[in-house]
XYZ file of C-alpha atoms in Angstrom:
727
model
C -22.176 -13.372 41.986
C -21.250 -15.372 44.301
C -18.908 -17.489 42.057
C -17.318 -14.313 41.427
C -16.485 -13.634 45.048
C -15.449 -17.675 45.654
C -13.105 -17.263 42.540
C -11.668 -13.740 43.846
C -11.412 -15.177 47.064
C -9.525 -18.360 45.950
C -6.987 -16.176 43.571
C -6.257 -14.492 46.506
C -5.183 -17.632 48.806
C -3.457 -18.947 46.605
C -1.566 -16.435 45.249
C 1.783 -16.335 47.236
C 2.662 -19.704 46.257
C 2.245 -18.330 42.533
C 3.825 -15.107 43.165
C 7.121 -16.908 44.238
C 6.920 -18.847 41.007
C 6.139 -15.880 38.798
C 8.054 -12.888 40.526
C 5.594 -9.859 41.631
C 5.518 -8.133 38.451
C 4.332 -10.760 36.059
C 2.209 -12.119 39.220
C 0.138 -9.057 39.474
C -0.633 -8.571 35.792
C -1.720 -11.872 36.158
C -3.748 -11.442 39.020
C -5.282 -8.439 37.890
C -6.755 -10.072 34.350
C -8.069 -13.376 37.219
C -10.273 -10.766 39.310
C -11.097 -8.277 36.333
C -13.997 -9.739 35.549
C -16.347 -6.932 34.327
C -15.263 -8.100 31.058
C -16.941 -11.419 31.006
C -20.710 -9.538 30.481
C -20.979 -9.651 26.666
C -18.936 -12.794 26.568
C -21.691 -14.696 28.613
C -23.913 -13.870 26.114
C -21.931 -16.085 22.861
C -22.838 -19.631 22.849
C -19.753 -22.170 22.759
C -18.204 -22.488 19.348
C -20.163 -24.502 16.884
C -16.599 -26.585 16.249
C -13.684 -27.585 18.809
C -11.117 -27.505 15.857
C -11.377 -25.091 13.086
C -13.096 -26.772 9.946
C -9.954 -27.693 7.130
C -9.356 -25.335 4.087
C -11.205 -27.622 1.864
C -14.524 -28.071 4.192
C -14.300 -24.329 4.109
C -14.168 -23.914 0.179
C -16.955 -26.571 0.393
C -19.335 -24.371 2.704
C -18.698 -21.584 0.716
C -19.837 -23.355 -2.525
C -22.677 -24.695 -1.376
C -23.928 -21.825 0.792
C -27.032 -20.528 -0.926
C -26.450 -17.212 0.484
C -24.834 -15.953 3.378
C -25.965 -12.792 5.486
C -22.552 -11.174 5.730
C -19.343 -11.416 3.249
C -15.873 -10.125 3.751
C -13.243 -9.723 1.322
C -10.066 -9.262 3.385
C -8.101 -11.867 5.657
C -6.298 -8.946 7.670
C -6.661 -8.065 11.589
C -9.818 -6.160 10.594
C -11.024 -8.688 8.412
C -11.111 -11.422 10.337
C -12.604 -9.085 13.366
C -15.499 -8.259 11.300
C -15.774 -11.977 10.764
C -15.536 -12.596 13.840
C -18.304 -10.034 14.859
C -20.656 -11.085 12.446
C -20.836 -14.688 13.228
C -21.075 -14.388 17.367
C -23.705 -12.131 16.268
C -25.525 -15.356 14.627
C -25.064 -14.253 11.429
C -24.500 -16.806 8.007
C -20.337 -15.155 7.637
C -18.103 -15.730 5.060
C -14.524 -14.232 4.956
C -12.177 -14.424 1.745
C -8.665 -13.620 1.532
C -6.733 -13.510 -1.841
C -3.241 -14.176 0.023
C -2.821 -15.960 3.686
C -4.179 -14.835 6.672
C -2.302 -11.490 7.732
C 0.281 -11.841 4.865
C -0.119 -7.796 4.466
C 0.666 -5.088 7.206
C -1.092 -6.759 10.037
C 1.906 -8.617 10.089
C 4.504 -5.891 9.586
C 3.752 -3.918 12.227
C 5.433 -1.958 15.319
C 3.568 -5.073 17.775
C 2.767 -3.031 19.780
C -0.827 -2.316 21.152
C -0.792 0.556 21.713
C -3.274 4.293 22.325
C -0.932 6.581 21.014
C 0.795 8.743 23.149
C 2.014 11.137 20.167
C -1.927 11.158 19.482
C -2.968 12.832 22.866
C -0.164 15.391 22.612
C -1.654 16.473 19.393
C -5.153 15.724 20.953
C -4.115 18.371 23.461
C -1.829 21.367 21.910
C -4.784 21.181 19.173
C -7.187 21.126 21.656
C -8.652 18.150 19.115
C -11.764 16.190 20.698
C -11.397 13.687 17.508
C -7.960 12.666 18.293
C -8.659 12.402 22.429
C -11.799 9.654 21.402
C -9.386 8.028 19.215
C -6.694 7.890 21.910
C -9.374 6.921 24.517
C -11.018 4.077 22.303
C -7.637 2.695 21.637
C -6.581 2.392 25.612
C -10.119 0.820 25.905
C -9.135 -1.929 23.273
C -5.319 -2.675 24.398
C -7.203 -3.517 27.660
C -9.828 -5.895 26.116
C -6.938 -7.244 23.085
C -4.703 -8.354 26.399
C -7.462 -9.961 28.142
C -8.848 -11.878 25.509
C -5.688 -13.065 23.982
C -3.217 -13.112 27.059
C -0.846 -15.570 25.836
C -0.190 -13.354 22.774
C 0.435 -10.785 24.517
C 1.712 -8.453 27.868
C 2.263 -4.914 28.999
C 5.481 -3.569 28.556
C 7.354 -0.856 30.040
C 8.582 1.202 27.707
C 10.834 4.376 28.938
C 11.617 7.747 27.268
C 15.182 9.081 27.874
C 15.679 12.987 28.470
C 18.210 15.131 27.697
C 17.136 18.581 28.454
C 16.007 19.539 32.241
C 12.954 21.137 30.785
C 11.204 18.339 28.903
C 10.974 16.073 32.351
C 8.310 18.130 33.894
C 6.956 18.212 30.248
C 7.033 14.646 29.451
C 5.826 13.352 32.694
C 2.612 16.054 32.580
C 1.842 14.245 29.130
C 2.608 10.299 30.046
C 0.224 11.224 33.388
C -2.235 12.313 30.871
C -1.910 9.362 29.399
C -1.914 7.104 32.142
C -5.542 9.211 33.450
C -6.951 8.767 29.844
C -6.496 5.152 30.374
C -8.683 5.481 34.154
C -9.429 2.008 34.995
C -8.419 0.458 31.666
C -4.397 1.473 32.903
C -2.049 -1.250 32.723
C 0.823 0.023 35.419
C 1.515 3.774 36.203
C 4.435 5.349 34.684
C 6.985 6.718 37.210
C 10.560 8.884 36.509
C 13.694 7.636 36.993
C 17.124 9.083 37.696
C 19.980 9.416 35.467
C 21.845 6.432 37.589
C 18.253 4.191 37.675
C 17.668 4.399 34.163
C 21.265 3.370 33.283
C 20.554 0.577 35.230
C 17.303 -0.514 33.474
C 18.790 0.557 29.897
C 22.715 0.228 30.365
C 23.090 0.566 26.717
C 21.852 4.032 26.343
C 24.248 7.255 25.613
C 24.850 8.817 28.979
C 25.675 12.059 27.960
C 23.953 14.830 28.857
C 21.061 12.374 30.146
C 18.899 14.094 32.739
C 16.564 11.157 33.677
C 13.833 9.228 32.291
C 10.195 8.739 32.195
C 8.239 4.725 32.049
C 5.168 4.359 30.896
C 3.318 0.714 30.113
C 1.812 0.467 26.609
C 0.962 -3.786 25.365
C 3.221 -5.555 23.037
C 1.659 -8.838 20.641
C 2.444 -11.117 18.502
C 1.074 -9.622 15.422
C 0.710 -12.204 12.594
C -0.017 -15.051 15.648
C -2.874 -12.648 17.173
C -4.424 -12.365 13.381
C -4.303 -16.200 12.897
C -5.990 -16.651 16.140
C -8.988 -14.106 15.379
C -9.279 -16.000 12.086
C -9.387 -19.563 14.016
C -12.026 -18.304 16.023
C -14.578 -17.147 13.542
C -13.558 -20.171 11.859
C -14.661 -22.134 15.133
C -17.835 -20.046 15.834
C -18.912 -21.305 12.437
C -17.402 -18.336 9.886
C -16.565 -20.453 6.366
C -13.681 -18.397 6.043
C -10.363 -19.298 3.707
C -7.156 -18.028 2.512
C -6.181 -17.608 -1.079
C -9.186 -17.392 -2.652
C -9.304 -14.170 -4.964
C -12.300 -11.989 -5.845
C -12.354 -11.738 -9.188
C -15.308 -8.774 -9.346
C -18.501 -8.328 -7.577
C -21.991 -10.086 -8.500
C -25.063 -7.585 -8.768
C -28.397 -7.694 -8.981
C -31.134 -5.228 -9.213
C -33.717 -4.468 -6.409
C -37.243 -4.696 -8.377
C -38.722 -2.569 -6.316
C -35.928 0.190 -6.888
C -34.474 -1.065 -9.873
C -31.098 -0.093 -8.338
C -28.338 -2.193 -8.265
C -27.223 -3.694 -5.155
C -23.671 -5.742 -4.923
C -25.117 -9.346 -3.893
C -21.674 -11.243 -3.964
C -18.423 -11.755 -5.741
C -16.621 -14.161 -7.961
C -14.339 -15.871 -6.554
C -11.029 -17.960 -7.298
C -8.970 -20.540 -5.417
C -5.765 -19.045 -6.423
C -4.129 -22.638 -5.055
C -6.003 -24.758 -7.507
C -7.829 -22.443 -10.207
C -11.426 -22.673 -9.678
C -14.065 -20.490 -9.861
C -17.559 -19.958 -8.289
C -19.819 -17.184 -6.851
C -20.152 -16.691 -3.456
C -23.481 -14.716 -2.707
C -24.047 -12.797 0.041
C -27.250 -10.161 1.372
C -23.800 -7.953 2.127
C -20.494 -7.297 1.098
C -17.836 -5.877 3.402
C -14.149 -4.770 1.736
C -11.991 -4.436 4.579
C -8.791 -4.778 2.123
C -6.218 -2.486 3.840
C -4.024 -0.662 1.140
C -6.076 -2.990 -1.479
C -9.626 -0.867 -0.515
C -10.009 0.830 -4.088
C -9.452 -2.019 -5.940
C -12.268 -3.413 -4.626
C -14.617 0.145 -4.478
C -13.802 0.485 -8.104
C -14.640 -2.842 -8.806
C -18.195 -1.744 -7.285
C -17.516 1.601 -9.314
C -14.980 2.245 -11.529
C -15.638 5.771 -11.334
C -15.022 6.059 -7.392
C -12.718 8.680 -6.411
C -9.260 6.793 -4.718
C -9.238 7.275 -0.706
C -6.286 6.089 0.353
C -3.269 7.541 0.606
C -0.595 3.892 1.294
C 2.175 4.846 3.950
C 5.218 2.485 4.230
C 6.684 1.666 7.398
C 10.159 0.181 7.897
C 11.075 -2.374 10.182
C 14.481 -3.917 11.274
C 15.048 -6.574 13.591
C 18.806 -6.604 15.532
C 20.262 -9.350 18.320
C 18.564 -8.813 21.192
C 21.855 -7.598 22.722
C 20.715 -4.348 22.007
C 17.951 -3.769 24.276
C 17.283 -4.834 27.920
C 14.823 -8.319 27.695
C 11.968 -6.733 29.225
C 11.869 -3.031 28.301
C 11.548 -1.097 25.388
C 12.883 3.033 24.682
C 10.914 5.564 22.953
C 12.445 7.796 20.978
C 9.823 10.797 20.723
C 11.414 13.637 18.022
C 13.881 12.084 15.645
C 16.177 14.190 13.323
C 12.888 14.539 10.686
C 10.422 14.679 13.456
C 9.021 11.013 13.062
C 8.497 8.749 16.333
C 11.161 5.235 16.544
C 10.516 2.966 18.881
C 13.256 0.351 19.676
C 11.437 -2.406 21.852
C 12.411 -6.336 22.493
C 10.652 -8.978 20.916
C 10.886 -12.578 21.060
C 13.901 -11.958 22.683
C 15.928 -9.728 19.692
C 15.121 -6.172 19.245
C 12.735 -4.410 16.673
C 13.168 -0.654 15.694
C 11.038 1.282 13.434
C 9.247 2.760 11.758
C 9.575 4.940 8.871
C 6.532 6.903 7.678
C 7.136 7.301 3.499
C 4.669 7.847 0.836
C 4.631 4.622 -1.406
C 3.066 2.830 -4.332
C 0.694 -0.024 -3.504
C 1.873 -3.477 -3.817
C 1.413 -6.975 -2.821
C 5.387 -7.101 -2.217
C 6.777 -4.460 -0.384
C 10.497 -4.194 -0.404
C 12.431 -2.435 2.722
C 15.119 0.250 1.162
C 18.385 0.750 2.193
C 18.168 4.161 2.836
C 14.812 3.762 5.163
C 17.442 0.529 6.950
C 19.996 3.267 7.559
C 17.679 5.908 9.039
C 16.271 3.572 11.270
C 19.950 2.539 12.250
C 21.709 6.132 12.558
C 18.733 7.260 15.330
C 19.568 4.218 17.265
C 22.877 5.026 16.935
C 21.723 8.646 18.555
C 20.486 7.259 21.616
C 22.914 4.223 22.290
C 25.870 4.577 24.383
C 29.094 4.947 22.276
C 30.116 1.965 23.702
C 27.963 0.234 21.376
C 28.746 -0.374 18.402
C 25.131 -0.228 15.809
C 26.374 -2.032 12.817
C 24.614 -2.223 9.500
C 25.352 -6.151 9.896
C 23.561 -6.948 12.803
C 20.445 -6.315 11.200
C 18.787 -9.557 11.222
C 15.881 -9.359 9.210
C 14.063 -6.211 7.701
C 10.627 -5.407 6.198
C 8.036 -2.421 5.186
C 4.079 -2.866 5.603
C 1.814 -0.220 3.610
C -0.060 1.077 6.221
C -3.605 2.393 4.332
C -4.021 6.305 5.708
C -8.022 7.099 4.156
C -9.630 10.181 3.871
C -13.543 10.313 4.314
C -15.245 10.334 1.056
C -18.330 11.718 2.705
C -16.277 14.645 4.562
C -16.404 17.965 2.785
C -12.152 18.001 2.857
C -11.773 15.319 0.805
C -7.732 15.983 0.864
C -7.371 15.597 4.440
C -6.194 12.429 6.068
C -8.863 10.659 8.302
C -7.179 9.972 11.357
C -9.508 7.579 12.520
C -10.891 4.336 10.830
C -13.966 5.445 7.735
C -16.776 2.889 7.434
C -18.113 3.881 3.562
C -21.572 2.795 2.394
C -21.617 3.070 -1.149
C -24.890 3.415 -3.452
C -24.589 -0.214 -4.455
C -24.263 -1.541 -0.309
C -20.942 -2.404 -0.843
C -19.259 -1.119 3.040
C -16.137 -0.630 3.090
C -13.746 -0.130 6.687
C -10.602 1.260 6.187
C -8.292 3.073 8.525
C -7.640 2.764 11.637
C -4.829 0.728 13.624
C -4.374 -2.814 14.791
C -5.210 -2.055 18.380
C -8.694 -0.765 17.540
C -9.706 -3.710 14.993
C -12.200 -5.074 17.529
C -13.939 -1.516 17.869
C -13.405 -1.158 13.724
C -15.500 -4.382 13.163
C -18.714 -3.501 15.740
C -18.903 -0.031 13.622
C -18.770 -2.276 10.217
C -21.569 -4.693 11.498
C -23.339 -2.178 12.872
C -23.197 -0.266 9.744
C -23.720 -3.368 7.721
C -27.300 -4.661 10.065
C -28.604 -0.827 9.349
C -27.926 -0.837 5.748
C -29.355 -4.465 4.827
C -31.970 -4.935 6.927
C -30.234 -7.888 8.428
C -31.353 -9.506 11.774
C -28.498 -9.386 14.567
C -28.461 -8.035 17.820
C -25.562 -5.584 19.870
C -21.842 -6.750 19.187
C -20.151 -9.730 21.534
C -17.073 -9.838 20.825
C -15.437 -7.958 24.021
C -14.474 -10.534 26.657
C -14.774 -13.148 24.382
C -11.226 -15.374 24.170
C -9.164 -15.780 21.052
C -8.664 -19.218 19.698
C -5.726 -20.606 22.783
C -6.578 -17.919 25.031
C -9.411 -19.316 27.318
C -7.565 -21.493 29.703
C -3.959 -20.543 29.204
C -1.863 -19.389 32.227
C 1.555 -18.522 33.072
C 2.147 -21.652 34.117
C 0.528 -23.207 31.368
C 4.502 -24.045 29.971
C 5.824 -26.453 33.510
C 2.881 -28.859 32.535
C 4.469 -29.448 28.941
C 7.448 -29.906 30.114
C 6.354 -31.840 32.645
C 4.448 -34.197 30.984
C 6.006 -34.175 27.713
C 9.660 -33.846 27.666
C 10.101 -30.654 25.801
C 12.617 -28.736 26.748
C 12.024 -25.579 28.923
C 12.419 -22.275 26.436
C 10.384 -24.854 23.505
C 7.804 -25.395 25.990
C 7.292 -21.150 26.549
C 7.824 -20.506 23.545
C 4.752 -23.289 22.393
C 2.689 -21.772 25.368
C 3.179 -18.227 24.249
C 2.332 -18.609 21.044
C -0.908 -21.383 20.719
C -1.472 -21.051 24.095
C -4.152 -23.918 25.981
C -3.528 -25.734 22.451
C 0.539 -25.635 22.919
C -0.846 -29.380 24.410
C -1.810 -30.379 20.967
C 1.300 -29.064 19.014
C 3.585 -31.207 22.033
C 1.920 -34.504 21.223
C 2.789 -34.021 17.472
C 6.357 -33.436 18.375
C 8.924 -35.911 17.314
C 11.024 -38.580 19.797
C 14.250 -36.259 19.665
C 16.655 -39.649 20.387
C 18.253 -38.143 23.261
C 18.116 -38.372 27.028
C 16.664 -34.965 27.121
C 14.939 -32.990 25.228
C 12.463 -36.545 24.881
C 10.848 -34.911 22.407
C 10.401 -31.598 20.105
C 13.110 -31.403 17.293
C 14.288 -27.643 16.523
C 13.724 -26.488 12.571
C 16.550 -24.455 13.479
C 19.434 -24.470 16.682
C 18.828 -20.802 17.716
C 15.369 -21.086 17.347
C 12.321 -22.796 20.043
C 10.361 -23.737 16.927
C 10.175 -27.635 16.257
C 8.826 -29.317 13.471
C 5.328 -30.195 14.853
C 4.272 -26.675 14.488
C 4.917 -26.949 11.189
C 1.944 -29.840 10.948
C 0.003 -28.235 13.615
C 0.268 -24.977 10.931
C -1.124 -27.172 8.394
C -4.218 -27.251 10.512
C -4.002 -23.465 11.269
C -4.572 -23.187 6.975
C -0.530 -22.446 6.056
C -0.822 -23.862 2.493
C 2.975 -22.551 1.528
C 6.335 -22.533 3.179
C 6.090 -18.659 3.225
C 3.429 -19.031 5.076
C 4.926 -21.153 7.493
C 8.304 -19.267 8.282
C 6.553 -15.869 8.085
C 2.857 -16.147 10.152
C 2.899 -19.437 11.677
C 6.370 -19.217 13.009
C 7.686 -15.728 13.170
C 11.403 -16.959 11.677
C 11.692 -14.840 8.681
C 10.891 -11.686 10.682
C 13.625 -12.541 13.397
C 16.565 -13.970 11.422
C 16.456 -14.595 7.576
C 19.125 -16.110 7.486
C 17.570 -18.718 10.103
C 14.944 -18.888 8.161
C 16.703 -20.075 5.158
C 18.398 -22.931 6.600
C 14.997 -23.921 8.057
C 13.382 -23.886 4.658
C 14.215 -27.607 3.187
C 13.194 -29.670 6.138
C 9.739 -27.197 6.374
C 9.038 -27.732 2.807
C 10.277 -31.269 2.794
C 7.348 -31.311 6.089
C 5.030 -29.609 4.364
C 5.505 -31.804 1.110
C 4.064 -34.999 3.278
C 1.678 -33.517 5.092
C 0.743 -32.035 1.680
C 1.355 -34.693 -0.892
C 3.819 -32.020 -2.999
C 6.008 -33.866 -5.687
C 8.884 -32.715 -6.536
C 8.353 -30.401 -8.742
C 5.706 -28.651 -6.626
C 8.145 -28.461 -3.084
C 11.278 -26.898 -5.706
C 8.780 -24.639 -6.715
C 7.733 -23.419 -2.924
C 11.342 -23.639 -1.746
C 12.056 -20.951 -4.758
C 9.134 -18.709 -3.940
C 10.045 -18.692 -0.483
C 14.229 -17.299 -1.165
C 13.035 -14.962 -3.058
C 10.236 -13.753 -0.921
C 13.473 -14.043 2.001
C 15.520 -11.999 -0.211
C 12.872 -9.611 -1.498
C 10.487 -8.565 1.037
C 12.430 -9.642 4.420
C 15.645 -8.112 3.746
C 18.178 -10.510 2.263
C 18.522 -8.083 -0.844
C 19.731 -5.240 1.023
C 22.001 -8.079 3.141
C 23.468 -9.360 -0.138
C 24.042 -6.036 -1.131
C 26.704 -5.073 1.840
C 29.394 -7.375 -0.510
C 28.778 -7.116 -4.400
C 31.868 -7.743 -6.984
C 32.131 -3.459 -6.781
C 32.343 -3.547 -2.723
C 35.746 -1.887 -2.323
C 38.886 -3.403 -0.058
C 39.666 -0.842 2.792
C 42.157 -2.239 4.681
C 45.469 -1.489 6.306
C 48.298 -3.214 4.663
C 49.623 -5.360 7.862
C 45.505 -6.055 8.182
C 45.683 -7.607 3.958
C 49.167 -9.157 4.528
C 47.692 -11.034 8.060
C 44.387 -12.103 6.198
C 46.266 -13.193 2.815
C 47.957 -15.501 5.740
C 44.850 -16.724 6.663
C 43.589 -17.508 3.121
C 46.800 -19.891 2.159
C 46.303 -21.539 5.416
C 43.089 -23.353 3.518
C 44.673 -22.425 -0.335
C 48.050 -25.110 0.538
C 48.499 -25.301 -3.539
C 48.602 -21.226 -3.969
C 45.442 -21.565 -6.753
C 44.159 -18.051 -5.701
C 40.749 -19.439 -4.623
C 39.664 -22.047 -2.177
C 36.659 -25.143 -2.564
C 34.461 -27.173 -0.240
C 37.543 -29.432 -0.632
C 40.271 -27.296 0.670
C 37.902 -26.437 4.013
C 37.212 -29.868 4.207
C 40.784 -30.879 4.236
C 42.074 -28.350 6.858
C 39.073 -29.273 9.168
C 40.341 -32.342 8.663
C 43.840 -31.804 10.243
C 42.119 -30.151 13.175
C 39.482 -33.118 13.953
C 36.867 -30.292 13.024
C 33.282 -32.514 11.458
C 31.041 -30.632 9.411
C 28.983 -31.908 6.481
C 29.112 -31.031 3.404
C 25.609 -29.564 2.215
C 26.863 -26.910 5.432
C 29.947 -26.159 3.928
C 28.486 -25.360 1.017
C 26.214 -23.147 2.659
C 28.886 -20.728 4.328
C 31.393 -20.537 1.026
C 28.034 -19.387 -0.772
C 27.183 -17.016 1.444
C 30.735 -14.929 0.220
C 30.741 -16.705 -3.443
C 30.152 -13.559 -4.613
C 30.313 -14.262 -8.330
C 28.716 -17.946 -7.450
C 31.435 -20.342 -9.402
C 31.546 -22.479 -6.628
C 34.912 -21.007 -5.113
C 36.307 -17.902 -2.574
C 38.986 -16.147 -4.228
C 41.281 -14.136 -2.451
C 39.755 -10.547 -3.543
C 36.261 -11.874 -2.414
C 37.589 -13.393 1.238
C 39.864 -9.848 1.658
C 36.432 -7.715 0.702
C 34.334 -10.115 3.235
C 36.576 -8.868 5.533
C 36.951 -5.283 5.127
C 32.840 -5.475 5.203
C 33.353 -7.035 8.537
C 35.609 -4.097 10.166
C 33.428 -1.824 9.271
C 31.035 -3.144 10.508
C 28.668 -3.493 7.240
C 28.708 -7.701 7.746
C 29.081 -9.833 11.075
C 28.763 -13.235 11.924
C 30.319 -14.485 8.843
C 30.485 -18.099 9.173
C 33.134 -18.444 6.545
C 35.148 -15.503 8.541
C 35.178 -17.061 12.291
C 35.708 -20.743 10.004
C 38.934 -19.579 9.166
C 40.038 -18.000 12.243
C 38.634 -20.766 14.461
C 41.353 -22.724 11.833
C 44.355 -20.780 11.845
C 44.213 -20.476 15.796
C 43.834 -24.516 15.779
C 46.941 -25.205 13.492
C 48.953 -22.771 15.641
C 47.944 -24.689 19.022
C 45.063 -22.482 20.204
C 42.223 -22.786 22.301
C 39.448 -23.530 19.897
C 36.003 -21.318 20.044
C 32.633 -22.212 18.380
C 31.907 -22.277 14.597
C 28.212 -21.237 15.558
C 26.688 -18.261 13.658
C 27.493 -15.332 15.372
C 23.725 -13.769 15.393
C 23.038 -14.182 11.901
C 23.354 -10.411 10.979
C 22.350 -9.628 7.362
């Protein structure tokens, strides 16, 4: 207690200077974190990690292969599965985890990025006097506070505005949001408040003004979901869990109990997806934490098992950061079809979603154009008419499968369970399903409690409350300054590294390449407009990244932020990974093609390409057609009816603009619909028509040709950089 008082006194004494540096709101959150010492009580009883760094994947595979029997084998490397592994290993249980793809490759990386209690669930709890809903919200709000504490580098409070357009709604929503604060109790992040119309527009200037009465602002948490999932997996590995991605369960192992004569699940036959090697992993208890694929594993145990998973697809889109304020989100509580839409700043971009539609279970969900347009239409309803919401500004789009479940033990097996379900089969397979990202820790605790009871395992209570995740323990809001001062990184890159790796950012900085410039000294970027650097690729391999897709989507988040930028970075990423992992040319090409396919189908590139097709209509005024033809013919000097790289290079040389041939090839390829190596006049007119309609934005060819035309006419040149890289 004396130590706690000393810490508190030190923070209070040194707070003034830090508040000046951070700003009052960020400092207040930081000080509360430092002074909220109650959470340490559970973590104090956990011994230090057995590994300073997570063992290599090869070492983990040897452990899986050579261990005669684990206490717990977890199937599934999403948030819940990794949470189960961490909970089990910190209780002293010998723990293994296998995942058929990468950690967080499924639903856990495709969320709304919120850590929240669920305002709408509280509304339903009150309106329907539903005690189960109330308890779910209460639990989620507790877990929200804990997650913000244990991974402060990956999460932060986010104010969310609820705009009000009818006077009677103001007191109605105000009471509801205040109840949300009340239910949170001591875990309330910050008290909600009401804004007048003028103040609401100051905070959110792009908001629809007409009929706006005011707004209510409340606080929830936001995080980097895939990085959070990876942090949980790495923490479990450091505490001694044998975790391996790209390990597919082919079948469950069973043995007969000599006393009862009943069969019990005793492990799994696993296959290394990367090498094809198969071996058995034996365990006293097997946990099924496979999200949407819950029933697949259940049917391995019992082919007659009733399906309990009812998958629902949630689509999100990412738009440029100028669509929302940098530090405030928006909640649309009642869309045209009754769903809820969030509109949030994330990683200096804007994320909007989600939809909620029944879907088939697949490893590769694809966002539909219908869902993308639904979200865009809802966004238009809330933004000022001065802001043109363009389809072409969609930088990335994805679909995540939410595993809604029915409780197999419930009398009403058709009713969707609002909370998570822990089920134990007759043969002892433990299934954890349902729930949500925010409550992954409590879901894991309930699951391991059930495992201990069902299989007579020797372990105490859960110790994960307050247990710092990888990178969180020694993180501080000013850590990035040391990265700038000690290593010569750009401030933006340093902030990104600190917010992604926490106190492990120094290890990434040590790997950073020298730039050869006066400043920054180190830190070569993968793509110019994002702070990701080449050193992260090397470090990502230490974090179990095995493929180029792992790197662009879950170690970095490029694919989720801008698919064009991700595609541009791919060749260099593959080159760096190939060097570290000894890939031959065939393997490099395979990785490149697989990653491009991932971007095309799963991250919205397909939807982008469909905005400009051979059948696209040309809807231009005659005067516009004449103007664009003149622009085109400045490049097509020979009147061939098409332009090639040679034509573009000739014009650029005349106006003293240097651009390498590979970049020019990429620029023309974006518009070359029939892929014949040339852009025809009709293709160019289709492009300009799509740009006018807002279906395409940021076309580098259109900007390049306009720039060249203005230079040839003696005007001041404008930059040719990609403008947002819209889809």
